[in-house]
Short mmCIF file of C-alpha atoms in Angstrom, two decimals:
data_model
loop_
_atom_site.label_atom_id
_atom_site.label_comp_id
_atom_site.label_asym_id
_atom_site.label_seq_id
_atom_site.Cartn_x
_atom_site.Cartn_y
_atom_site.Cartn_z
CA MET A 1 0.01 0.01 0.03
CA ALA A 2 1.29 3.47 -0.84
CA TYR A 3 2.35 5.76 1.96
CA GLU A 4 0.18 8.81 2.44
CA LEU A 5 2.04 12.04 3.07
CA HIS A 6 -0.12 14.86 4.46
CA ASP A 7 1.32 18.37 4.42
CA TRP A 8 0.54 21.94 3.39
CA PRO A 9 0.40 21.68 -0.42
CA LEU A 10 1.70 24.99 -1.71
CA ILE A 11 5.09 25.08 0.05
CA GLN A 12 8.02 22.72 0.50
CA GLY A 13 7.47 22.78 4.26
CA ARG A 14 8.70 20.19 6.68
CA GLY A 15 7.10 17.54 4.55
CA GLU A 16 9.88 18.15 2.06
CA PHE A 17 12.31 16.23 4.31
CA VAL A 18 10.00 13.25 4.10
CA ARG A 19 9.35 13.68 0.37
CA LEU A 20 13.07 13.55 -0.35
CA ALA A 21 13.39 10.26 1.51
CA LEU A 22 10.37 8.75 -0.30
CA GLU A 23 11.67 9.97 -3.65
CA GLU A 24 15.25 8.69 -3.12
CA ALA A 25 13.83 5.30 -2.22
CA GLY A 26 11.49 5.14 -5.14
CA ALA A 27 8.67 4.44 -2.67
CA ALA A 28 5.04 4.55 -3.68
CA TYR A 29 3.38 7.51 -1.97
CA VAL A 30 0.45 9.83 -2.34
CA ASP A 31 0.92 13.53 -1.57
CA VAL A 32 -2.60 13.76 -0.33
CA ALA A 33 -3.25 17.47 0.14
CA ARG A 34 -1.67 18.29 -3.24
CA GLU A 35 -4.29 16.05 -4.81
CA ASP A 36 -7.29 16.68 -2.58
CA GLY A 37 -6.74 20.13 -0.96
CA ILE A 38 -6.40 21.07 2.68
CA ASP A 39 -9.81 20.17 4.13
CA GLY A 40 -8.77 16.59 4.67
CA LEU A 41 -5.33 17.74 5.92
CA VAL A 42 -6.91 19.84 8.66
CA ALA A 43 -9.56 17.25 9.50
CA GLY A 44 -6.73 14.73 10.02
CA LEU A 45 -5.51 16.80 12.92
CA ASP A 46 -8.76 16.02 14.71
CA ALA A 47 -8.74 12.31 14.15
CA PRO A 48 -8.72 10.18 17.27
CA PRO A 49 -7.25 8.15 18.80
CA ARG A 50 -3.78 9.60 17.95
CA PRO A 51 -4.18 13.02 16.43
CA PRO A 52 -1.00 14.70 15.11
CA PHE A 53 -0.25 18.13 16.51
CA ALA A 54 0.46 19.68 13.08
CA PRO A 55 1.42 18.75 9.53
CA PRO A 56 3.29 17.02 8.19
CA TYR A 57 2.00 13.58 9.08
CA LEU A 58 2.32 10.22 7.46
CA ARG A 59 -0.20 7.46 7.19
CA ASP A 60 1.33 4.02 6.89
CA GLY A 61 -1.60 1.52 6.99
CA ASP A 62 -3.24 1.96 10.37
CA LEU A 63 -0.43 4.04 11.77
CA VAL A 64 -0.51 7.87 11.69
CA ILE A 65 2.77 9.58 12.60
CA GLY A 66 3.40 13.28 13.06
CA GLN A 67 6.63 15.13 13.72
CA THR A 68 9.05 15.07 10.76
CA ALA A 69 11.87 13.42 12.69
CA ALA A 70 9.56 10.70 13.99
CA ILE A 71 8.30 10.04 10.48
CA LEU A 72 11.83 9.57 9.27
CA LEU A 73 12.70 7.40 12.25
CA HIS A 74 9.81 5.17 11.16
CA LEU A 75 10.60 5.27 7.43
CA GLY A 76 14.41 4.96 7.67
CA PRO A 77 14.62 1.18 8.01
CA ARG A 78 11.66 0.62 5.68
CA LEU A 79 13.26 2.68 2.90
CA GLY A 80 16.80 1.44 3.42
CA LEU A 81 17.88 4.92 4.45
CA VAL A 82 19.52 4.22 7.81
CA GLY A 83 22.15 1.76 9.11
CA GLU A 84 21.29 -1.61 10.60
CA SER A 85 22.72 -1.14 14.10
CA GLU A 86 20.88 0.50 16.98
CA ALA A 87 23.91 2.80 17.46
CA ASP A 88 23.70 3.99 13.83
CA ARG A 89 19.96 4.46 14.06
CA ILE A 90 19.98 6.60 17.24
CA TRP A 91 22.91 8.67 15.89
CA THR A 92 21.20 9.28 12.58
CA HIS A 93 18.06 10.33 14.52
CA GLN A 94 20.11 12.67 16.73
CA ILE A 95 21.50 14.35 13.64
CA GLN A 96 17.99 14.64 12.23
CA LEU A 97 16.76 16.33 15.44
CA THR A 98 19.59 18.82 15.14
CA ILE A 99 18.62 19.54 11.58
CA ALA A 100 15.04 19.99 12.87
CA ASP A 101 16.37 22.58 15.40
CA ALA A 102 18.13 24.45 12.58
CA VAL A 103 14.93 24.43 10.50
CA ALA A 104 12.94 25.84 13.40
CA GLU A 105 15.45 28.62 13.88
CA ALA A 106 15.40 29.37 10.11
CA HIS A 107 11.65 29.77 10.39
CA ASP A 108 11.94 31.99 13.45
CA SER A 109 14.41 34.22 11.67
CA HIS A 110 11.48 35.69 9.77
CA HIS A 111 8.84 34.97 12.43
CA PRO A 112 10.48 35.71 15.77
CA VAL A 113 7.27 36.96 17.46
CA ALA A 114 4.40 34.78 16.31
CA SER A 115 3.66 32.25 13.54
CA ALA A 116 0.15 33.65 13.30
CA LEU A 117 1.31 37.20 12.35
CA TYR A 118 2.60 38.23 8.93
CA TYR A 119 6.31 38.85 8.42
CA GLU A 120 5.59 42.54 7.89
CA GLU A 121 4.16 42.69 11.41
CA GLN A 122 7.42 41.49 12.91
CA ALA A 123 10.05 42.75 10.42
CA THR A 124 11.74 44.87 13.02
CA GLU A 125 12.29 41.94 15.39
CA ALA A 126 13.18 39.74 12.41
CA ALA A 127 16.04 42.03 11.47
CA ARG A 128 17.66 41.44 14.83
CA ARG A 129 16.98 37.69 14.98
CA ALA A 130 18.12 37.15 11.40
CA ALA A 131 21.41 38.96 12.13
CA ASP A 132 22.12 36.52 14.94
CA PHE A 133 21.02 33.62 12.85
CA ARG A 134 23.27 34.40 9.93
CA GLU A 135 26.26 35.50 11.99
CA ASN A 136 26.19 32.92 14.73
CA ARG A 137 23.66 30.12 14.23
CA ILE A 138 24.18 29.17 10.54
CA PRO A 139 27.96 28.83 11.10
CA LYS A 140 27.44 26.95 14.34
CA PHE A 141 25.12 24.41 12.77
CA LEU A 142 27.10 23.98 9.54
CA ASN A 143 30.41 23.69 11.44
CA TRP A 144 28.84 20.94 13.53
CA PHE A 145 27.77 18.97 10.46
CA GLU A 146 31.30 19.46 9.09
CA ARG A 147 32.75 18.03 12.28
CA VAL A 148 30.37 15.08 12.10
CA LEU A 149 31.47 14.39 8.55
CA SER A 150 35.16 14.79 9.45
CA ALA A 151 34.80 12.54 12.46
CA ASN A 152 32.95 9.69 10.64
CA PRO A 153 35.30 6.73 10.94
CA ALA A 154 34.00 5.46 7.59
CA GLY A 155 34.99 8.68 5.85
CA PRO A 156 33.53 12.10 5.23
CA ARG A 157 31.17 11.29 2.32
CA HIS A 158 28.20 10.57 4.53
CA LEU A 159 27.08 11.67 7.96
CA VAL A 160 26.74 8.11 9.25
CA GLY A 161 28.76 5.12 8.04
CA THR A 162 29.36 4.41 4.37
CA ARG A 163 25.95 4.77 2.92
CA LEU A 164 23.29 7.38 2.22
CA SER A 165 20.89 8.00 5.09
CA TYR A 166 17.80 10.17 5.51
CA ALA A 167 19.94 12.58 7.46
CA ASP A 168 22.16 13.17 4.39
CA LEU A 169 19.05 13.95 2.40
CA SER A 170 17.80 16.37 5.10
CA LEU A 171 21.16 18.13 5.31
CA PHE A 172 20.91 18.61 1.54
CA GLN A 173 17.56 20.20 2.04
CA LEU A 174 18.73 22.43 4.87
CA VAL A 175 21.63 23.67 2.71
CA GLU A 176 19.20 24.26 -0.18
CA GLY A 177 16.93 26.27 2.08
CA LEU A 178 19.68 28.32 3.67
CA ALA A 179 21.21 29.06 0.27
CA TYR A 180 17.80 30.19 -0.96
CA ALA A 181 16.89 32.37 2.07
CA PHE A 182 20.35 33.73 2.93
CA PRO A 183 22.37 33.56 -0.24
CA GLN A 184 25.20 35.73 1.04
CA ALA A 185 25.39 34.38 4.62
CA ALA A 186 25.06 30.78 3.47
CA GLU A 187 27.83 31.13 0.90
CA ARG A 188 30.10 32.64 3.50
CA ALA A 189 29.44 29.87 6.02
CA LEU A 190 29.68 27.12 3.43
CA GLY A 191 33.11 28.44 2.46
CA SER A 192 34.34 26.89 5.75
CA THR A 193 32.47 23.58 5.40
CA PRO A 194 33.77 21.86 2.24
CA LYS A 195 32.55 18.44 3.35
CA VAL A 196 29.05 19.73 3.77
CA VAL A 197 29.24 21.21 0.28
CA ALA A 198 30.45 17.91 -1.11
CA LEU A 199 27.65 16.01 0.51
CA HIS A 200 25.13 18.50 -0.86
CA ARG A 201 26.58 17.86 -4.36
CA LEU A 202 26.50 14.14 -3.88
CA VAL A 203 22.86 14.15 -2.99
CA ALA A 204 21.97 16.56 -5.77
CA ALA A 205 23.51 14.12 -8.26
CA ARG A 206 21.57 11.06 -7.16
CA PRO A 207 19.50 10.05 -10.17
CA ARG A 208 16.14 9.93 -8.40
CA ILE A 209 16.85 13.25 -6.67
CA VAL A 210 17.79 14.80 -10.05
CA ALA A 211 14.54 13.53 -11.48
CA TYR A 212 12.53 14.71 -8.49
CA LEU A 213 14.02 18.24 -8.42
CA ALA A 214 13.23 18.60 -12.12
CA SER A 215 9.64 17.44 -11.65
CA ASP A 216 6.60 19.49 -10.78
CA ARG A 217 6.41 17.54 -7.55
CA ARG A 218 9.19 19.87 -6.29
CA VAL A 219 7.36 23.06 -5.41
CA PRO A 220 9.73 26.04 -5.76
CA PHE A 221 10.85 27.90 -2.60
CA ASN A 222 8.58 30.78 -1.90
CA GLU A 223 7.79 33.36 0.74
CA ASP A 224 5.03 31.29 2.37
CA GLY A 225 7.37 28.48 3.35
CA ILE A 226 10.00 27.90 6.06
CA PHE A 227 12.90 29.30 4.02
CA ARG A 228 12.05 32.76 2.77
CA ARG A 229 14.24 35.16 0.81
CA TYR A 230 13.83 38.62 2.31
CA PRO A 231 16.93 40.45 1.06
CA GLU A 232 16.89 42.78 4.08
CA LEU A 233 17.49 39.77 6.32
CA ASP A 234 20.58 38.57 4.44
CA GLY A 235 23.97 40.36 4.38
CA MET B 1 27.07 0.34 34.90
CA ALA B 2 25.44 3.60 35.93
CA TYR B 3 24.19 5.97 33.23
CA GLU B 4 26.06 9.23 32.92
CA LEU B 5 23.89 12.31 32.47
CA HIS B 6 25.79 15.38 31.24
CA ASP B 7 24.03 18.73 31.45
CA TRP B 8 24.43 22.30 32.68
CA PRO B 9 24.60 21.84 36.44
CA LEU B 10 23.03 24.99 37.93
CA ILE B 11 19.66 24.83 36.18
CA GLN B 12 16.96 22.17 35.54
CA GLY B 13 17.54 22.55 31.81
CA ARG B 14 16.52 19.98 29.26
CA GLY B 15 18.36 17.40 31.27
CA GLU B 16 15.54 17.55 33.79
CA PHE B 17 13.31 15.56 31.43
CA VAL B 18 15.90 12.79 31.47
CA ARG B 19 16.49 13.08 35.19
CA LEU B 20 12.77 12.58 35.95
CA ALA B 21 12.78 9.35 33.88
CA LEU B 22 15.90 8.04 35.66
CA GLU B 23 14.52 8.97 39.08
CA GLU B 24 11.10 7.40 38.44
CA ALA B 25 12.76 4.19 37.35
CA GLY B 26 15.13 4.13 40.29
CA ALA B 27 17.97 3.83 37.79
CA ALA B 28 21.61 4.20 38.83
CA TYR B 29 23.07 7.41 37.29
CA VAL B 30 25.75 9.99 37.77
CA ASP B 31 24.92 13.64 37.21
CA VAL B 32 28.38 14.26 35.96
CA ALA B 33 28.67 18.06 35.68
CA ARG B 34 27.02 18.53 39.10
CA GLU B 35 29.85 16.44 40.59
CA ASP B 36 32.74 17.53 38.36
CA GLY B 37 31.89 20.95 36.94
CA ILE B 38 31.49 22.01 33.36
CA ASP B 39 34.94 21.49 31.84
CA GLY B 40 34.23 17.88 31.08
CA LEU B 41 30.69 18.77 29.95
CA VAL B 42 32.08 21.16 27.29
CA ALA B 43 34.95 18.84 26.37
CA GLY B 44 32.37 16.15 25.67
CA LEU B 45 30.97 18.24 22.86
CA ASP B 46 34.28 17.85 21.08
CA ALA B 47 34.62 14.13 21.46
CA PRO B 48 34.74 12.18 18.21
CA PRO B 49 33.43 10.12 16.59
CA ARG B 50 29.92 11.18 17.46
CA PRO B 51 29.97 14.56 19.18
CA PRO B 52 26.65 15.81 20.59
CA PHE B 53 25.58 19.30 19.37
CA ALA B 54 24.72 20.55 22.83
CA PRO B 55 23.93 19.38 26.38
CA PRO B 56 22.21 17.36 27.67
CA TYR B 57 23.78 14.15 26.52
CA LEU B 58 23.78 10.66 28.01
CA ARG B 59 26.52 8.12 28.14
CA ASP B 60 25.38 4.53 28.25
CA GLY B 61 28.48 2.37 28.04
CA ASP B 62 30.10 3.13 24.72
CA LEU B 63 27.08 5.01 23.38
CA VAL B 64 26.82 8.83 23.63
CA ILE B 65 23.41 10.26 22.82
CA GLY B 66 22.44 13.91 22.56
CA GLN B 67 18.99 15.48 21.99
CA THR B 68 16.60 15.02 24.88
CA ALA B 69 13.91 13.23 22.89
CA ALA B 70 16.50 10.86 21.44
CA ILE B 71 17.83 10.12 24.93
CA LEU B 72 14.32 9.26 26.13
CA LEU B 73 13.70 7.17 23.01
CA HIS B 74 16.80 5.16 24.02
CA LEU B 75 16.02 4.99 27.76
CA GLY B 76 12.24 4.32 27.48
CA PRO B 77 12.40 0.57 26.95
CA ARG B 78 15.37 0.15 29.27
CA LEU B 79 13.59 1.95 32.12
CA GLY B 80 10.18 0.38 31.51
CA LEU B 81 8.78 3.81 30.66
CA VAL B 82 7.23 3.11 27.29
CA GLY B 83 4.84 0.52 25.85
CA GLU B 84 6.01 -2.64 24.17
CA SER B 85 4.50 -2.15 20.70
CA GLU B 86 6.19 -0.21 17.94
CA ALA B 87 2.98 1.84 17.57
CA ASP B 88 3.04 2.85 21.22
CA ARG B 89 6.71 3.73 21.01
CA ILE B 90 6.51 5.96 17.98
CA TRP B 91 3.42 7.69 19.42
CA THR B 92 5.11 8.28 22.75
CA HIS B 93 8.07 9.72 20.90
CA GLN B 94 5.85 11.93 18.83
CA ILE B 95 4.28 13.36 21.96
CA GLN B 96 7.80 13.91 23.39
CA LEU B 97 8.81 15.84 20.30
CA THR B 98 5.78 18.04 20.71
CA ILE B 99 6.69 18.68 24.32
CA ALA B 100 10.21 19.57 23.05
CA ASP B 101 8.65 22.06 20.70
CA ALA B 102 6.69 23.62 23.56
CA VAL B 103 9.86 23.79 25.66
CA ALA B 104 11.78 25.52 22.82
CA GLU B 105 8.96 28.06 22.51
CA ALA B 106 8.93 28.65 26.30
CA HIS B 107 12.68 29.41 26.05
CA ASP B 108 12.22 31.79 23.13
CA SER B 109 9.47 33.64 24.99
CA HIS B 110 12.28 35.34 26.93
CA HIS B 111 14.96 34.92 24.29
CA PRO B 112 13.25 35.72 20.96
CA VAL B 113 16.30 37.32 19.40
CA ALA B 114 19.41 35.36 20.43
CA SER B 115 20.37 32.80 23.04
CA ALA B 116 23.77 34.51 23.36
CA LEU B 117 22.23 37.85 24.54
CA TYR B 118 20.86 38.58 27.95
CA TYR B 119 17.16 38.82 28.45
CA GLU B 120 17.53 42.56 29.22
CA GLU B 121 18.92 43.01 25.72
CA GLN B 122 15.75 41.60 24.12
CA ALA B 123 13.12 42.42 26.66
CA THR B 124 11.16 44.55 24.18
CA GLU B 125 10.90 41.69 21.68
CA ALA B 126 10.20 39.26 24.52
CA ALA B 127 7.16 41.24 25.56
CA ARG B 128 5.59 40.65 22.14
CA ARG B 129 6.60 37.04 21.82
CA ALA B 130 5.51 36.16 25.39
CA ALA B 131 2.10 37.76 24.74
CA ASP B 132 1.59 35.37 21.81
CA PHE B 133 3.00 32.45 23.77
CA ARG B 134 0.68 32.90 26.72
CA GLU B 135 -2.44 33.82 24.69
CA ASN B 136 -2.10 31.38 21.83
CA ARG B 137 0.63 28.85 22.19
CA ILE B 138 0.21 27.68 25.79
CA PRO B 139 -3.50 27.00 25.20
CA LYS B 140 -2.80 25.30 21.88
CA PHE B 141 -0.22 22.94 23.38
CA LEU B 142 -2.18 22.16 26.56
CA ASN B 143 -5.41 21.67 24.63
CA TRP B 144 -3.64 19.16 22.40
CA PHE B 145 -2.38 17.17 25.40
CA GLU B 146 -5.93 17.28 26.80
CA ARG B 147 -7.22 15.88 23.50
CA VAL B 148 -4.58 13.14 23.54
CA LEU B 149 -5.66 12.17 27.04
CA SER B 150 -9.32 12.29 26.14
CA ALA B 151 -8.80 10.18 23.03
CA ASN B 152 -6.66 7.52 24.71
CA PRO B 153 -8.75 4.34 24.24
CA ALA B 154 -7.29 3.03 27.50
CA GLY B 155 -8.59 6.02 29.44
CA PRO B 156 -7.44 9.53 30.27
CA ARG B 157 -5.03 8.85 33.12
CA HIS B 158 -2.01 8.50 30.85
CA LEU B 159 -1.01 9.88 27.47
CA VAL B 160 -0.33 6.41 26.03
CA GLY B 161 -2.09 3.24 27.09
CA THR B 162 -2.61 2.28 30.70
CA ARG B 163 0.82 2.85 32.20
CA LEU B 164 3.17 5.63 33.02
CA SER B 165 5.51 6.68 30.19
CA TYR B 166 8.38 9.08 29.88
CA ALA B 167 5.97 11.39 28.03
CA ASP B 168 3.80 11.57 31.14
CA LEU B 169 6.78 12.61 33.20
CA SER B 170 7.80 15.18 30.62
CA LEU B 171 4.30 16.68 30.48
CA PHE B 172 4.46 16.96 34.31
CA GLN B 173 7.71 18.95 33.89
CA LEU B 174 6.32 21.11 31.14
CA VAL B 175 3.36 22.00 33.36
CA GLU B 176 5.69 22.65 36.29
CA GLY B 177 7.77 24.97 34.13
CA LEU B 178 4.83 26.87 32.67
CA ALA B 179 3.26 27.28 36.09
CA TYR B 180 6.53 28.75 37.40
CA ALA B 181 7.20 31.04 34.48
CA PHE B 182 3.68 32.14 33.71
CA PRO B 183 1.60 31.60 36.88
CA GLN B 184 -1.38 33.56 35.61
CA ALA B 185 -1.45 32.40 32.04
CA ALA B 186 -0.82 28.77 32.99
CA GLU B 187 -3.55 28.75 35.58
CA ARG B 188 -5.95 30.22 33.04
CA ALA B 189 -5.05 27.61 30.41
CA LEU B 190 -5.01 24.71 32.83
CA GLY B 191 -8.57 25.68 33.83
CA SER B 192 -9.66 24.20 30.51
CA THR B 193 -7.48 21.05 30.68
CA PRO B 194 -8.56 19.09 33.72
CA LYS B 195 -7.06 15.78 32.46
CA VAL B 196 -3.67 17.46 32.09
CA VAL B 197 -4.03 18.75 35.65
CA ALA B 198 -4.94 15.27 36.89
CA LEU B 199 -1.95 13.73 35.14
CA HIS B 200 0.33 16.30 36.67
CA ARG B 201 -1.04 15.45 40.12
CA LEU B 202 -0.67 11.75 39.48
CA VAL B 203 3.02 12.18 38.56
CA ALA B 204 3.63 14.49 41.47
CA ALA B 205 2.35 11.80 43.87
CA ARG B 206 4.59 8.95 42.56
CA PRO B 207 6.71 7.99 45.58
CA ARG B 208 10.08 8.26 43.78
CA ILE B 209 9.07 11.59 42.24
CA VAL B 210 7.98 12.90 45.67
CA ALA B 211 11.41 11.88 47.03
CA TYR B 212 13.24 13.38 44.14
CA LEU B 213 11.42 16.72 44.22
CA ALA B 214 12.21 16.99 47.96
CA SER B 215 15.88 16.19 47.44
CA ASP B 216 18.72 18.57 46.68
CA ARG B 217 19.08 16.82 43.33
CA ARG B 218 16.09 18.89 42.21
CA VAL B 219 17.58 22.33 41.49
CA PRO B 220 14.95 25.07 41.99
CA PHE B 221 13.66 26.90 38.90
CA ASN B 222 15.67 30.09 38.39
CA GLU B 223 16.20 32.88 35.86
CA ASP B 224 19.16 31.11 34.15
CA GLY B 225 17.02 28.12 33.07
CA ILE B 226 14.55 27.49 30.30
CA PHE B 227 11.49 28.47 32.35
CA ARG B 228 12.01 31.94 33.80
CA ARG B 229 9.63 34.03 35.85
CA TYR B 230 9.72 37.57 34.57
CA PRO B 231 6.43 39.05 35.91
CA GLU B 232 6.26 41.52 33.00
CA LEU B 233 5.94 38.55 30.60
CA ASP B 234 2.93 36.99 32.36
CA GLY B 235 -0.54 38.39 32.52
#
């Protein structure tokens, strides 16, 4: 049975991290809200007995799973996108949770006051938060991924072991998002993290990822999503 | 061998969620930085091959695990604080990740611009963010936990199934923290979530939790931690 991915349809969103894993694995899935609209997406948040807090959520048979990192924890072994050992699995998950933290901070760089307000209603606060994000937080996160790659006993091509994991795909997406939203700051930070850059290139060249990125299933970045390009926030 | 918990020693911090699980289970653990200071804590962030991004982290034999939710994912089965089925485990983890999101937002209510700055340097922005947090986000999170309890087919005493899980303990701590930091707003929101209040009471009455909370291992809330009482942010 095909996986059902439920997420906001007009943006890449957090569901994009799940989509990349499904696409790389060649898994059968339905991107439900893109086909059917958001009424069902919202109704799914009210579905007992185990209602997700927010999109994205995945339906796998009877199981409904929210929280991006939990979805990938579930899918990793099923899609062959995580190592076999318990140690590799918890380490891959730990990296994913750190990517999730970076994503949340990227969102808050343009929404530091309230998700429910427009950017324009918090642009003053965003200017201060984005300055800290691009000067301190982007380098801190990317340097940590660089150290993880450097310290991998199996070599620096992948974050964990010798093979592609969902964390590699997610780091690709984080780099994509940062380079879209903060072209100057991201380029500066990536200048010090050549192994992160190499991993981004490696993922971008995977045949199924190439095909996916060229398809209309890949919604372009835009200013309704997590990663937004507001030139006044870059520098 | 005793578990080693590594976290900032002078605050409850995110490590408190781990501490509550270890205490409830009566597990042997060493709270390393409280005994040895923070030099080793910081050095541990630089320890290859799998360096945690930030405290807290847990050492279990050869395994080092960062990210609070990942630590609890690892400890849950070992401490008897999660159900046996895969469905129960991923649901418990999903709830924990949502608690982690609430905790991050509680932190950002007083630090909406930058973790590296003092509260006093971002008090203006904090006033706006805290207003949204107490009016919209606290009710949204607590109402979701109330719905999870209400929808539990096994009854509303626990978040998952019929027995205590690490998510129950973490929800107790979230409620403790919100009631400390936002006494008025938390009381107001909890007025609509009687099942959350009942679960908080149930956890607070567990014999090992009673003993722990009365011990000097429980560091009092303070204005260096995640949950801070700044009266101007409540209301």
